[in-house]
Short mmCIF file of C-alpha atoms in Angstrom, two decimals:
data_model
loop_
_atom_site.label_atom_id
_atom_site.label_comp_id
_atom_site.label_asym_id
_atom_site.label_seq_id
_atom_site.Cartn_x
_atom_site.Cartn_y
_atom_site.Cartn_z
CA MET A 1 -9.60 -0.10 4.31
CA CYS A 2 -8.76 -2.99 1.80
CA GLY A 3 -5.83 -5.13 1.22
CA ILE A 4 -4.06 -5.77 -1.98
CA VAL A 5 -1.32 -8.29 -2.72
CA GLY A 6 0.65 -8.45 -6.12
CA LEU A 7 3.46 -10.99 -7.15
CA PHE A 8 5.33 -10.86 -10.49
CA LEU A 9 7.77 -13.58 -11.00
CA LYS A 10 11.06 -13.10 -12.86
CA ASN A 11 12.41 -16.66 -12.08
CA ALA A 12 10.43 -19.26 -14.17
CA THR A 13 11.09 -21.89 -11.73
CA TRP A 14 8.91 -20.21 -9.32
CA GLU A 15 6.01 -20.27 -11.72
CA PRO A 16 4.25 -23.37 -10.58
CA HIS A 17 4.14 -22.00 -7.01
CA LEU A 18 2.81 -18.69 -7.80
CA GLY A 19 -0.87 -19.67 -6.38
CA CYS A 20 0.72 -20.95 -3.04
CA LEU A 21 2.45 -17.79 -2.49
CA LEU A 22 -0.29 -15.50 -3.60
CA ALA A 23 -2.64 -17.22 -1.34
CA GLU A 24 -0.33 -16.67 1.55
CA MET A 25 0.03 -13.15 0.83
CA LEU A 26 -3.80 -12.70 0.54
CA VAL A 27 -4.54 -14.52 3.64
CA THR A 28 -2.33 -12.27 5.50
CA MET A 29 -4.33 -9.24 4.65
CA THR A 30 -7.66 -10.77 6.09
CA GLU A 31 -7.78 -7.95 8.78
CA ARG A 32 -7.76 -5.46 5.99
CA GLY A 33 -10.74 -6.79 4.19
CA PRO A 34 -12.84 -9.52 5.62
CA ASP A 35 -15.96 -9.12 3.38
CA SER A 36 -14.95 -10.87 0.15
CA ALA A 37 -11.61 -11.70 -1.56
CA GLY A 38 -10.53 -12.27 -5.09
CA ILE A 39 -7.50 -13.23 -7.12
CA ALA A 40 -6.45 -12.77 -10.70
CA ILE A 41 -3.73 -15.02 -12.08
CA TYR A 42 -1.86 -14.84 -15.41
CA SER A 43 -0.21 -17.68 -17.14
CA ALA A 44 1.57 -17.96 -20.23
CA ALA A 45 -0.92 -17.52 -23.23
CA GLY A 46 -1.54 -20.59 -25.19
CA GLY A 47 -3.17 -18.97 -28.00
CA ARG A 48 -6.65 -20.11 -27.01
CA ALA A 49 -9.28 -17.82 -25.97
CA LYS A 50 -10.17 -17.95 -22.33
CA VAL A 51 -13.14 -16.83 -20.38
CA THR A 52 -13.73 -17.29 -16.64
CA VAL A 53 -17.53 -16.88 -15.75
CA GLN A 54 -19.32 -17.06 -12.56
CA SER A 55 -22.74 -18.64 -11.77
CA SER A 56 -25.13 -18.39 -8.95
CA ASP A 57 -26.44 -21.66 -9.83
CA PRO A 58 -23.21 -23.75 -11.28
CA LEU A 59 -24.89 -27.04 -11.33
CA ARG A 60 -27.40 -25.65 -13.83
CA ASP A 61 -25.21 -23.51 -15.74
CA PHE A 62 -21.99 -25.51 -16.18
CA GLU A 63 -23.41 -29.13 -16.49
CA THR A 64 -24.14 -29.15 -20.16
CA LEU A 65 -22.23 -26.09 -21.03
CA GLY A 66 -19.55 -27.92 -23.25
CA GLU A 67 -22.32 -29.46 -25.20
CA ASP A 68 -24.31 -26.25 -25.48
CA LEU A 69 -21.21 -24.35 -26.87
CA ALA A 70 -20.45 -27.50 -29.17
CA LEU A 71 -24.06 -27.04 -30.67
CA ALA A 72 -23.28 -23.17 -31.25
CA GLY A 73 -20.06 -24.36 -33.15
CA ILE A 74 -17.32 -24.26 -30.45
CA GLU A 75 -15.19 -26.95 -29.00
CA ALA A 76 -14.35 -25.68 -25.66
CA GLY A 77 -12.64 -27.11 -22.72
CA ILE A 78 -14.04 -26.33 -19.40
CA ARG A 79 -12.86 -26.31 -15.93
CA ILE A 80 -15.25 -25.98 -13.18
CA LYS A 81 -14.07 -24.22 -9.88
CA SER A 82 -16.94 -23.93 -7.43
CA SER A 83 -18.99 -21.05 -8.63
CA HIS A 84 -16.67 -20.32 -11.52
CA ALA A 85 -15.57 -22.06 -14.55
CA VAL A 86 -12.79 -21.51 -17.07
CA ILE A 87 -13.80 -21.76 -20.70
CA GLU A 88 -11.09 -22.32 -23.40
CA ALA A 89 -11.52 -22.53 -27.06
CA ALA A 90 -9.47 -22.21 -30.21
CA THR A 91 -11.50 -19.49 -31.62
CA ALA A 92 -11.51 -15.81 -31.69
CA LEU A 93 -12.31 -14.30 -28.21
CA ASP A 94 -15.20 -12.10 -29.45
CA ARG A 95 -16.78 -15.36 -30.91
CA LEU A 96 -16.58 -17.28 -27.65
CA HIS A 97 -17.89 -14.28 -25.59
CA ASP A 98 -20.76 -14.00 -27.99
CA ALA A 99 -21.41 -17.59 -27.96
CA LEU A 100 -21.46 -17.85 -24.16
CA ALA A 101 -24.00 -14.57 -24.01
CA VAL A 102 -26.37 -16.51 -26.17
CA VAL A 103 -26.12 -20.20 -24.69
CA ARG A 104 -25.73 -19.07 -21.15
CA PRO A 105 -27.04 -15.48 -20.61
CA SER A 106 -27.21 -16.39 -16.74
CA VAL A 107 -23.46 -16.41 -16.13
CA ARG A 108 -21.55 -13.41 -15.45
CA VAL A 109 -18.09 -12.90 -17.27
CA MET A 110 -15.29 -12.36 -14.58
CA SER A 111 -12.56 -12.18 -17.07
CA ALA A 112 -11.91 -12.69 -20.82
CA GLY A 113 -8.44 -12.81 -22.73
CA TYR A 114 -5.97 -15.47 -23.45
CA SER A 115 -3.85 -15.54 -20.29
CA LEU A 116 -6.07 -14.30 -17.31
CA GLU A 117 -8.16 -16.11 -14.99
CA ILE A 118 -10.27 -14.49 -12.21
CA PHE A 119 -11.74 -15.78 -9.15
CA LYS A 120 -13.64 -13.82 -6.57
CA ASP A 121 -16.34 -14.44 -3.86
CA THR A 122 -17.62 -13.05 -0.81
CA GLY A 123 -16.58 -14.50 2.40
CA LEU A 124 -13.05 -14.55 4.37
CA PRO A 125 -10.01 -14.54 2.44
CA ALA A 126 -9.00 -17.97 3.69
CA SER A 127 -12.46 -19.51 2.63
CA VAL A 128 -12.14 -17.97 -0.79
CA VAL A 129 -8.79 -19.33 -1.46
CA ALA A 130 -9.81 -22.64 -0.42
CA ARG A 131 -13.07 -22.53 -2.45
CA PHE A 132 -11.12 -22.16 -5.75
CA ASP A 133 -8.03 -24.00 -4.80
CA VAL A 134 -5.65 -20.87 -5.51
CA ARG A 135 -2.83 -22.87 -3.88
CA ALA A 136 -2.75 -25.37 -6.93
CA MET A 137 -2.43 -22.35 -9.36
CA GLY A 138 0.66 -21.80 -11.33
CA GLY A 139 1.40 -18.87 -13.31
CA THR A 140 3.62 -15.81 -14.20
CA HIS A 141 2.10 -13.05 -12.19
CA GLY A 142 -1.14 -12.51 -10.06
CA ILE A 143 -2.80 -9.82 -8.08
CA GLY A 144 -5.27 -10.25 -5.10
CA HIS A 145 -7.44 -8.19 -3.11
CA THR A 146 -9.32 -8.43 0.29
CA ARG A 147 -12.14 -6.19 0.45
CA MET A 148 -13.90 -3.94 3.38
CA ALA A 149 -16.57 -2.56 1.71
CA THR A 150 -17.20 1.10 2.01
CA GLU A 151 -19.49 2.34 -0.93
CA SER A 152 -21.18 -0.50 -2.71
CA ALA A 153 -22.72 -3.85 -1.78
CA VAL A 154 -20.93 -6.93 -0.56
CA THR A 155 -21.55 -9.23 -3.56
CA THR A 156 -19.41 -11.43 -5.87
CA LEU A 157 -19.44 -8.83 -8.55
CA GLY A 158 -18.45 -6.12 -6.07
CA ALA A 159 -15.46 -8.04 -5.11
CA HIS A 160 -12.25 -7.32 -6.67
CA PRO A 161 -10.26 -7.75 -9.17
CA PHE A 162 -12.26 -6.12 -11.96
CA SER A 163 -11.77 -6.90 -15.50
CA THR A 164 -13.02 -4.45 -18.11
CA GLY A 165 -10.70 -5.39 -21.13
CA PRO A 166 -9.02 -8.35 -22.50
CA ASP A 167 -6.55 -9.83 -19.97
CA GLN A 168 -6.60 -6.65 -18.04
CA CYS A 169 -7.74 -6.47 -14.53
CA LEU A 170 -7.49 -3.89 -11.59
CA VAL A 171 -7.69 -3.84 -7.74
CA HIS A 172 -8.17 -0.85 -5.59
CA ASN A 173 -7.73 0.53 -2.18
CA GLY A 174 -9.35 3.82 -1.51
CA SER A 175 -12.65 5.58 -2.83
CA LEU A 176 -13.11 7.62 -5.82
CA SER A 177 -15.51 10.66 -5.68
CA ASN A 178 -16.00 11.30 -9.43
CA HIS A 179 -16.82 7.82 -10.56
CA ASN A 180 -20.54 8.51 -11.32
CA ASN A 181 -19.80 11.32 -13.84
CA LEU A 182 -16.80 9.46 -15.30
CA ARG A 183 -19.17 6.18 -15.51
CA ARG A 184 -21.58 8.14 -17.63
CA ALA A 185 -18.81 9.41 -20.02
CA LEU A 186 -17.37 5.92 -20.47
CA ALA A 187 -20.95 4.49 -20.81
CA ARG A 188 -21.20 6.93 -23.78
CA LYS A 189 -18.22 5.63 -25.36
CA GLY A 190 -19.38 1.98 -25.17
CA MET A 191 -17.87 0.79 -22.10
CA ARG A 192 -20.16 -1.82 -20.19
CA PHE A 193 -20.53 -1.64 -16.37
CA GLU A 194 -21.82 -4.69 -14.20
CA THR A 195 -21.88 -2.98 -10.80
CA ASP A 196 -22.27 0.63 -9.17
CA ASN A 197 -18.70 0.26 -7.87
CA ASP A 198 -16.20 3.13 -8.00
CA SER A 199 -13.15 0.66 -8.77
CA GLU A 200 -14.88 -0.93 -11.72
CA VAL A 201 -14.92 2.81 -13.11
CA ALA A 202 -11.28 2.88 -12.61
CA ALA A 203 -10.91 -0.33 -14.38
CA ALA A 204 -12.89 0.68 -17.33
CA TYR A 205 -11.23 4.27 -17.65
CA LEU A 206 -7.87 2.25 -18.00
CA SER A 207 -9.26 -0.15 -20.42
CA ALA A 208 -10.80 2.85 -22.51
CA ARG A 209 -7.44 4.63 -22.63
CA MET A 210 -5.72 1.46 -23.67
CA ALA A 211 -8.34 0.50 -26.36
CA ALA A 212 -7.55 3.97 -27.90
CA GLY A 213 -3.94 3.21 -28.05
CA ASP A 214 -2.20 4.00 -24.72
CA ASP A 215 0.26 1.78 -23.08
CA LEU A 216 -0.62 0.86 -19.28
CA GLY A 217 1.86 3.59 -18.46
CA ASP A 218 -0.02 6.36 -20.33
CA ALA A 219 -3.19 5.21 -19.11
CA LEU A 220 -2.15 5.22 -15.49
CA ALA A 221 -0.52 8.79 -15.88
CA GLY A 222 -3.83 10.00 -17.34
CA ALA A 223 -5.71 8.44 -14.32
CA LEU A 224 -3.84 11.09 -12.13
CA ASP A 225 -5.46 13.84 -13.97
CA ASP A 226 -8.90 12.36 -14.43
CA LEU A 227 -9.68 10.39 -11.21
CA ASP A 228 -10.68 12.15 -8.30
CA GLY A 229 -10.29 10.40 -4.85
CA PHE A 230 -8.00 8.26 -2.88
CA PHE A 231 -6.51 5.20 -4.42
CA THR A 232 -3.80 2.71 -4.58
CA PHE A 233 -4.14 0.66 -7.81
CA VAL A 234 -2.36 -2.56 -8.81
CA VAL A 235 -3.34 -3.27 -12.32
CA GLY A 236 -2.54 -6.69 -14.34
CA THR A 237 -2.01 -7.08 -17.97
CA ARG A 238 -0.94 -10.13 -20.23
CA THR A 239 2.71 -9.18 -19.91
CA GLY A 240 3.01 -7.31 -16.77
CA PHE A 241 1.67 -5.31 -13.71
CA GLY A 242 1.59 -1.65 -12.74
CA VAL A 243 1.11 0.45 -9.56
CA LEU A 244 -0.06 3.96 -9.11
CA ARG A 245 -0.98 5.88 -5.89
CA ASP A 246 -2.85 9.01 -5.88
CA PRO A 247 -0.91 12.25 -4.88
CA ILE A 248 -2.04 12.30 -1.27
CA ALA A 249 -1.20 8.67 -0.72
CA CYS A 250 -3.03 7.87 2.49
CA LYS A 251 -3.41 4.25 1.31
CA PRO A 252 -0.52 2.22 2.16
CA ALA A 253 1.78 0.29 -0.20
CA VAL A 254 4.93 -1.71 0.17
CA MET A 255 7.09 -3.02 -2.60
CA ALA A 256 9.96 -5.45 -2.75
CA GLU A 257 12.14 -6.57 -5.45
CA THR A 258 14.87 -9.43 -5.76
CA ASP A 259 16.25 -11.32 -8.90
CA ASP A 260 13.14 -13.67 -8.36
CA PHE A 261 10.28 -11.34 -8.12
CA VAL A 262 8.58 -8.05 -7.86
CA ALA A 263 6.11 -8.14 -4.80
CA PHE A 264 3.48 -5.62 -3.76
CA GLY A 265 1.67 -5.58 -0.64
CA SER A 266 -0.64 -3.02 1.23
CA GLU A 267 1.47 -3.93 4.52
CA TYR A 268 4.94 -5.43 4.86
CA ARG A 269 3.33 -8.33 6.65
CA ALA A 270 1.98 -9.67 3.19
CA LEU A 271 5.58 -9.83 2.12
CA ALA A 272 7.20 -11.07 5.31
CA ARG A 273 7.11 -14.90 4.29
CA LEU A 274 8.25 -14.64 0.65
CA PRO A 275 11.53 -16.58 0.19
CA GLY A 276 14.34 -14.07 0.07
CA ILE A 277 12.74 -11.35 1.35
CA GLN A 278 15.34 -10.65 4.11
CA SER A 279 17.79 -9.59 1.29
CA ALA A 280 15.18 -7.78 -0.92
CA ARG A 281 15.08 -4.20 -1.78
CA VAL A 282 12.10 -2.99 0.04
CA TRP A 283 10.58 0.38 -0.57
CA GLU A 284 7.43 2.49 -0.44
CA PRO A 285 5.96 3.66 -3.84
CA GLU A 286 6.06 7.33 -4.49
CA PRO A 287 2.91 9.16 -4.75
CA ALA A 288 1.54 10.03 -8.27
CA THR A 289 4.33 7.77 -9.81
CA VAL A 290 3.57 5.11 -12.17
CA TYR A 291 5.48 1.89 -11.76
CA PHE A 292 5.23 -0.77 -14.26
CA TRP A 293 7.03 -4.23 -14.69
CA ASP A 294 6.65 -5.89 -17.88
CA ARG A 295 7.75 -9.63 -18.70
CA GLN A 296 9.02 -8.63 -22.11
CA ASN A 297 11.46 -6.11 -20.42
CA ALA A 298 12.26 -8.44 -17.38
CA ALA A 299 14.67 -11.14 -17.17
CA MET B 1 17.96 -10.05 28.77
CA LEU B 2 14.23 -10.82 28.05
CA ARG B 3 13.58 -12.18 24.63
CA PHE B 4 10.22 -12.67 22.68
CA ASP B 5 9.79 -14.45 19.58
CA LEU B 6 6.69 -13.06 17.70
CA ALA B 7 6.97 -16.34 15.51
CA LEU B 8 6.29 -18.21 18.49
CA GLN B 9 4.45 -15.92 21.27
CA PRO B 10 1.53 -13.58 20.71
CA LEU B 11 2.14 -9.79 20.54
CA ARG B 12 0.26 -9.25 23.71
CA ALA B 13 2.90 -11.18 25.86
CA LEU B 14 5.31 -8.71 24.79
CA ASN B 15 3.24 -5.70 25.35
CA SER B 16 1.75 -6.90 28.70
CA ALA B 17 5.14 -7.71 30.01
CA LEU B 18 6.20 -4.04 29.15
CA HIS B 19 3.33 -2.77 30.86
CA CYS B 20 3.69 -4.92 34.06
CA LEU B 21 7.13 -3.94 35.03
CA PRO B 22 7.18 -2.55 38.65
CA PRO B 23 8.12 1.04 39.23
CA GLY B 24 11.73 1.55 39.36
CA GLN B 25 12.91 -1.31 37.29
CA ASN B 26 14.95 0.50 34.70
CA ASP B 27 17.83 -2.16 33.67
CA VAL B 28 15.24 -4.28 31.41
CA HIS B 29 16.75 -5.09 28.04
CA ILE B 30 14.08 -6.99 25.85
CA GLU B 31 14.70 -8.33 22.34
CA VAL B 32 12.01 -9.08 20.05
CA LEU B 33 12.50 -11.60 17.28
CA ASN B 34 10.59 -12.32 14.13
CA PRO B 35 8.39 -9.08 14.20
CA ARG B 36 7.57 -9.65 10.46
CA GLY B 37 5.78 -6.35 9.92
CA SER B 38 3.59 -6.97 13.34
CA HIS B 39 1.37 -3.86 14.23
CA ALA B 40 1.74 -2.14 17.64
CA VAL B 41 4.94 -3.62 18.68
CA ALA B 42 6.12 -2.21 21.96
CA VAL B 43 3.39 0.41 22.36
CA GLY B 44 2.58 2.07 25.45
CA ILE B 45 5.89 1.80 27.30
CA ASP B 46 6.08 3.92 30.47
CA LYS B 47 9.52 2.67 31.98
CA PRO B 48 12.86 3.60 30.99
CA VAL B 49 13.47 0.09 29.33
CA ARG B 50 15.58 -0.76 26.19
CA VAL B 51 13.71 -2.80 23.62
CA GLU B 52 15.37 -4.06 20.40
CA VAL B 53 13.19 -5.31 17.66
CA MET B 54 15.21 -7.64 15.00
CA GLY B 55 13.34 -6.84 11.83
CA PRO B 56 10.71 -4.59 9.99
CA VAL B 57 7.58 -3.56 12.01
CA GLY B 58 4.13 -2.63 10.93
CA TYR B 59 1.91 0.27 12.19
CA TYR B 60 2.37 2.29 15.22
CA CYS B 61 5.44 0.71 16.69
CA ALA B 62 6.47 2.21 19.79
CA GLY B 63 3.38 4.53 20.11
CA MET B 64 2.89 6.69 23.07
CA ASN B 65 6.35 5.52 24.26
CA ASP B 66 7.28 7.47 27.59
CA GLY B 67 10.78 7.02 28.62
CA GLY B 68 11.77 3.83 26.91
CA THR B 69 14.32 3.08 24.29
CA VAL B 70 13.02 1.37 21.22
CA ILE B 71 15.43 0.35 18.50
CA VAL B 72 13.83 -1.21 15.21
CA ARG B 73 16.54 -3.09 13.30
CA GLY B 74 14.48 -2.86 10.15
CA SER B 75 11.88 -0.35 8.49
CA ALA B 76 8.77 0.78 10.33
CA GLY B 77 5.24 1.15 8.98
CA PRO B 78 3.06 3.94 9.39
CA GLY B 79 2.93 5.93 12.64
CA VAL B 80 5.95 4.81 14.38
CA ALA B 81 6.47 6.58 17.57
CA GLU B 82 3.00 8.15 17.35
CA ASN B 83 2.25 10.37 20.27
CA MET B 84 5.66 9.79 21.93
CA MET B 85 5.97 11.60 25.40
CA SER B 86 9.64 10.91 26.15
CA GLY B 87 12.45 8.62 25.54
CA THR B 88 14.19 7.59 22.05
CA VAL B 89 12.98 5.43 19.08
CA VAL B 90 15.50 4.71 16.47
CA VAL B 91 14.49 3.17 13.15
CA GLU B 92 17.44 1.78 11.31
CA GLY B 93 15.65 1.35 7.98
CA ASP B 94 13.01 3.55 6.25
CA ALA B 95 9.80 4.82 8.19
CA SER B 96 6.37 4.97 6.43
CA GLN B 97 3.84 7.83 6.62
CA TYR B 98 3.17 9.96 9.60
CA ALA B 99 6.14 8.91 11.79
CA GLY B 100 6.35 10.67 15.08
CA ALA B 101 2.82 12.21 14.43
CA THR B 102 1.43 14.17 17.41
CA GLY B 103 4.74 13.53 19.41
CA ARG B 104 4.90 15.57 22.60
CA GLY B 105 8.59 14.85 23.53
CA GLY B 106 11.51 12.36 23.18
CA LEU B 107 13.65 11.77 20.23
CA LEU B 108 12.71 9.85 17.09
CA VAL B 109 15.67 9.10 14.80
CA ILE B 110 15.04 7.55 11.31
CA LYS B 111 18.10 6.32 9.71
CA GLY B 112 16.69 5.90 6.21
CA ASN B 113 14.05 7.84 4.51
CA ALA B 114 10.64 8.89 6.18
CA ALA B 115 7.47 8.95 3.84
CA SER B 116 4.77 11.45 3.86
CA ARG B 117 3.40 13.49 6.98
CA CYS B 118 6.53 12.83 8.96
CA GLY B 119 5.98 14.81 12.18
CA ILE B 120 2.47 15.80 11.43
CA SER B 121 0.94 17.98 14.20
CA MET B 122 4.09 17.43 16.23
CA LYS B 123 3.84 19.01 19.80
CA GLY B 124 7.37 18.84 21.13
CA ILE B 125 8.92 15.79 19.68
CA ASN B 126 12.49 16.10 18.24
CA ILE B 127 12.94 13.99 15.12
CA VAL B 128 16.02 13.55 13.01
CA VAL B 129 15.79 11.90 9.50
CA HIS B 130 19.17 10.75 7.97
CA GLY B 131 17.76 10.61 4.68
CA SER B 132 14.68 12.51 2.90
CA ILE B 133 11.00 13.03 3.86
CA GLY B 134 7.78 13.00 1.87
CA HIS B 135 5.09 15.48 1.40
CA MET B 136 3.11 17.38 3.84
CA SER B 137 5.80 16.91 6.55
CA ALA B 138 5.23 18.80 9.72
CA PHE B 139 1.78 19.67 8.80
CA MET B 140 0.33 21.95 11.62
CA GLY B 141 3.49 21.25 13.68
CA GLN B 142 3.20 23.05 17.00
CA SER B 143 6.48 22.76 18.85
CA GLY B 144 9.45 20.55 18.63
CA HIS B 145 12.39 20.07 15.85
CA LEU B 146 12.32 18.28 12.65
CA VAL B 147 15.80 17.72 11.31
CA VAL B 148 16.36 16.44 7.66
CA LEU B 149 19.71 15.57 6.40
CA GLY B 150 18.29 14.84 3.05
CA ASP B 151 15.31 16.43 0.87
CA ALA B 152 12.01 17.34 1.73
CA GLY B 153 8.86 16.83 -0.55
CA ASP B 154 5.99 18.86 -1.40
CA ALA B 155 4.26 21.41 1.03
CA LEU B 156 6.74 21.33 3.91
CA GLY B 157 5.30 22.98 7.27
CA ASP B 158 2.12 23.56 5.95
CA SER B 159 0.01 25.39 8.28
CA ILE B 160 2.72 25.34 10.83
CA TYR B 161 2.62 26.82 14.39
CA GLU B 162 5.97 26.95 16.24
CA ALA B 163 7.70 23.75 15.34
CA LYS B 164 11.28 24.34 13.93
CA ILE B 165 12.26 22.65 10.69
CA PHE B 166 16.03 22.37 9.52
CA VAL B 167 16.69 20.72 6.11
CA ARG B 168 19.99 20.19 4.64
CA GLY B 169 18.80 19.28 1.12
CA ARG B 170 16.30 20.47 -1.38
CA VAL B 171 12.83 21.39 -0.48
CA LYS B 172 10.46 20.68 -3.12
CA SER B 173 7.72 23.18 -1.96
CA LEU B 174 6.90 24.94 1.20
CA GLY B 175 3.18 24.55 2.41
CA ALA B 176 0.89 27.48 3.33
CA ASP B 177 2.52 29.94 5.85
CA CYS B 178 5.76 28.25 5.97
CA ILE B 179 8.76 30.43 5.07
CA GLU B 180 12.60 30.21 5.27
CA LYS B 181 13.67 31.93 8.21
CA PRO B 182 17.36 33.18 9.28
CA MET B 183 19.47 30.65 11.12
CA ARG B 184 20.50 32.09 14.50
CA ALA B 185 23.30 30.98 16.99
CA GLU B 186 20.73 29.27 19.30
CA HIS B 187 19.45 27.06 16.28
CA LEU B 188 22.85 25.90 15.17
CA GLU B 189 23.25 24.65 18.78
CA THR B 190 20.11 22.96 18.68
CA ILE B 191 20.93 21.20 15.49
CA ALA B 192 24.55 20.29 16.82
CA ASP B 193 23.12 18.67 19.80
CA LEU B 194 20.43 16.79 17.82
CA LEU B 195 22.74 15.55 15.39
CA ALA B 196 24.89 14.27 18.11
CA LYS B 197 22.10 12.63 19.93
CA ALA B 198 21.18 10.84 16.54
CA ASP B 199 24.53 9.55 15.78
CA VAL B 200 25.21 11.79 12.85
CA THR B 201 28.96 12.66 12.04
CA GLY B 202 30.36 14.80 9.41
CA VAL B 203 27.66 16.98 8.92
CA ARG B 204 27.92 20.59 10.14
CA PRO B 205 24.93 22.75 11.57
CA GLU B 206 25.77 25.35 9.09
CA GLU B 207 24.78 22.97 6.16
CA PHE B 208 21.05 23.16 7.20
CA ARG B 209 18.47 25.79 6.13
CA ARG B 210 15.59 26.97 8.73
CA TYR B 211 11.85 26.87 8.06
CA GLY B 212 9.09 27.96 10.12
CA SER B 213 5.83 29.79 10.55
CA ALA B 214 5.18 33.18 8.92
CA ARG B 215 2.50 33.56 11.54
CA ARG B 216 0.00 34.86 9.15
CA LEU B 217 -2.63 32.11 9.44
CA TYR B 218 -2.76 32.01 13.31
CA ASN B 219 -6.09 33.59 13.17
CA PHE B 220 -8.63 34.01 10.72
CA ASP B 221 -8.25 37.02 8.32
CA ILE B 222 -10.63 37.04 5.45
CA ASP B 223 -7.59 38.78 3.41
CA ASN B 224 -5.83 35.36 3.82
CA ALA B 225 -8.91 33.28 2.65
CA ASP B 226 -6.66 32.22 -0.51
CA ALA B 227 -4.07 30.66 1.62
CA TYR B 228 -6.50 28.00 3.15
#
């Protein structure tokens, strides 16, 4: 069992409140996943490369990170949030990524792109939300996950969301049975894995498909053929978010849409306090059906 | 009328009050405010009380109901009226997966759509769905009736025993050992009776088709191995 929440804003005046709304939704799903929690939050891209990193020793790793990156030729802005730091620089994403690997091999990359930030850690969702001050975050769309671990260790890296491509992330409720084979196949194609977690394989599968030219809709449709097991996925990209349930659809999912937002919850409880929910269109996503909302097509 | 506001009172206050009613007290009407998707609302009723829930509920609402009437003025999460023994449960919105699962008696009415596995392993419950139902509904259904005004999803009635299914719309596919069967006068009477009890008007029993067990999988037969 795990909990998933997602919120995609159609009304720009809500954007400063995205973190606050998502935090409430996430904490409501504590009973579904008290082991660890995480949040992926997207804001309008400013054109600067952005990497979120995590450290087991933030004092050591983050104190002189700006100076060390400057010595490597990169002028970066750094925001530290507990064990995570968001590094932004007006440079190519690959260059920032490579420089980080050289000057701080000890940090782990949570997300890389232009719009996405990911914060995740072990502990109750309420404490994770407080640790990273999620309520103060604004943005256009975001997804969150509360984890009850079933098949790999309860660690920061084993928490969701998983990001395996630029501005891409995935959260998963369920378990996959062919992830070891698929991980080997994807590794041969050059995908890198940080954990033994099945959900990371699903994320990497979608990233690999999108790197090969698929849009998110096609990549999700491919997942129905190639992933074996139980899943409800919510997937984020720079401009949108998608939802997919396996054909058996044991893992719960509820969606709601108004003129202001599209929201996802593992249970209705997660949506119950959203403003305007009383008049929202509420429905259960169909099994084996790809749902996708895109900012460019919304509004 | 008693009133419980779940925004102010814990769920246990409601359910304990329901369980503590003395025998013979059958004029109780309870209104439940602000359910906000709470789980296990009004489970374990064993008196002929009437409970109105003013909004959407989560998992297992009205589970094990024995003689009560529960009206949900909203949608219901998974397992509504699971293992109902007797009484009536009405969901005015949609119901999530396994509505009425393993129910032994009583009437479950869903005025919207029901998701997958509606009436799974039903054992005597009657279920009327005004809308459509999802895949694997009435899986291993043993007795009782499932009446669907809309369509049915994949694998309807898979491995069914003696539950009877009546569908007015399209059936996407039938499960193993489930077949269409001829409608007889007694079935039309049953449908008419259930439609009346479920507040359905303007629909004739003749518009439905009947599905049930081909009885080929009751006992293991090596020639049927492919069907399992």
